[in-house]
Amino acid sequence: MDGIVVEGESLIDTAALTGESVPRSAKAGDEIISGCVNGSGTLKVKTTKEFDDSTVAKILELVENASSKKAKVENFITRFAKYYTPVVTIGAVILAILPPLILGGGWAEWIQRACIFLVISCPCALVISVPLGFFGGIGAASKIGVLVKGSNYLEAVAEMTTIVFDKTGTLTNAQPVLERVIAFGDYSEDEVLKIAACLEEHFPHSVARAIVKGAADKNLYHAEEHAEVQYIVAHGIATLLHGKRAIIGSCHFVSEDEGVEISEEQLAEISEKSGACSVIYLAIGGKLAGALCISDPPRAEAQQAVARLKAAGIDNIVMLTGDSEKAARLTAEKLGITQYRAQVLPEDKHFY
């Protein structure tokens, strides 16, 4: 259920709901939407909505309504059969009874004619063929991995001029990766990555896994001689490394909470090189040692899929995401998407 944090601090994963690929911090006073995954720490949450009004309940309602919708032609055939079937049945009964009584003749002959009339006029083929055609289309789409939630959506494809994609998990892999490392002072990029991986190995959230994997891929990962690691919930990690205090975390944590000075030149360089990435800062001995850029890259086939849609005549391609404006813009540019909407909540996406 949705609620507000009244006590505690933690990192929460909202990728399944908002599309944010990097866990965000939550502390007292912050709103929590249902469906988030708590990554670390303990949170005491006061619920603000009943389940029927929660974010998850609204998403379930959207899915259920979508799966129950029929195409216009199906609705027409259903209404048509509702009146046509009893009319045909009553007509056949009248044809079997009235002519023998009024015109005379054998009952068997008119009953036979009534049966012929009933068979010829029966709407079964018409009523069955229309939904069967849609079922066949939905089944064929499912064989190639395309889920169609209702016949009306399949019918709409024939006249489609606009297509809307969600970003995280659809156009991207929803698995953060280490994009690049920026080093400062006497430290090299490899040293920054090696130290960061040794600190992050203790905490199994997605950003930490990305950093550790990045170091392992370069054969840089090995245990450092450091004291016991201190995890400051929702902020970062601190330890003693060769007698110097080493910290890793957000810019706010490193610069304001820990008092590490970050110059305007360093911030400008990080901003220029990081692009749409989320940035993790590493400081050693009270000085900024480096920054690690974490991104959620597009799927390998996403750019080709967008290009093929444009080739098919669908020029208006839109991307919706709960991620930041900068991340949305750069992802759209990589994929050739001209329109996007950032920081959109799941229950609001259908308005677009």
JSON list of C-alpha atoms in Angstrom, two decimals, residues 180-196 218 220 282 284 288-292:
[
{"chain": "A", "resi": 180, "resn": "ARG", "atom": "CA", "xyz": [32.86, 4.94, -17.41]},
{"chain": "A", "resi": 181, "resn": "VAL", "atom": "CA", "xyz": [35.24, 5.95, -14.62]},
{"chain": "A", "resi": 182, "resn": "ILE", "atom": "CA", "xyz": [36.56, 9.48, -14.05]},
{"chain": "A", "resi": 183, "resn": "ALA", "atom": "CA", "xyz": [39.72, 9.86, -11.96]},
{"chain": "A", "resi": 184, "resn": "PHE", "atom": "CA", "xyz": [41.09, 12.90, -10.11]},
{"chain": "A", "resi": 185, "resn": "GLY", "atom": "CA", "xyz": [44.33, 13.75, -8.31]},
{"chain": "A", "resi": 186, "resn": "ASP", "atom": "CA", "xyz": [46.96, 11.05, -7.98]},
{"chain": "A", "resi": 187, "resn": "TYR", "atom": "CA", "xyz": [44.58, 8.20, -8.71]},
{"chain": "A", "resi": 188, "resn": "SER", "atom": "CA", "xyz": [44.16, 6.42, -12.04]},
{"chain": "A", "resi": 189, "resn": "GLU", "atom": "CA", "xyz": [40.83, 5.19, -13.42]},
{"chain": "A", "resi": 190, "resn": "ASP", "atom": "CA", "xyz": [41.81, 1.58, -12.67]},
{"chain": "A", "resi": 191, "resn": "GLU", "atom": "CA", "xyz": [42.66, 2.45, -9.06]},
{"chain": "A", "resi": 192, "resn": "VAL", "atom": "CA", "xyz": [39.36, 4.28, -8.59]},
{"chain": "A", "resi": 193, "resn": "LEU", "atom": "CA", "xyz": [37.41, 1.33, -10.00]},
{"chain": "A", "resi": 194, "resn": "LYS", "atom": "CA", "xyz": [39.36, -1.23, -7.94]},
{"chain": "A", "resi": 195, "resn": "ILE", "atom": "CA", "xyz": [38.82, 0.62, -4.66]},
{"chain": "A", "resi": 196, "resn": "ALA", "atom": "CA", "xyz": [35.14, 1.30, -5.41]},
{"chain": "A", "resi": 218, "resn": "LYS", "atom": "CA", "xyz": [38.93, -5.65, -16.29]},
{"chain": "A", "resi": 220, "resn": "LEU", "atom": "CA", "xyz": [40.97, -5.33, -11.35]},
{"chain": "A", "resi": 282, "resn": "LEU", "atom": "CA", "xyz": [34.64, 8.24, -4.33]},
{"chain": "A", "resi": 284, "resn": "ILE", "atom": "CA", "xyz": [39.90, 9.19, -0.08]},
{"chain": "A", "resi": 288, "resn": "LEU", "atom": "CA", "xyz": [37.77, 13.53, -4.37]},
{"chain": "A", "resi": 289, "resn": "ALA", "atom": "CA", "xyz": [39.49, 10.53, -5.97]},
{"chain": "A", "resi": 290, "resn": "GLY", "atom": "CA", "xyz": [37.05, 9.81, -8.76]},
{"chain": "A", "resi": 291, "resn": "ALA", "atom": "CA", "xyz": [33.51, 9.30, -10.00]},
{"chain": "A", "resi": 292, "resn": "LEU", "atom": "CA", "xyz": [31.79, 6.24, -11.45]}
]
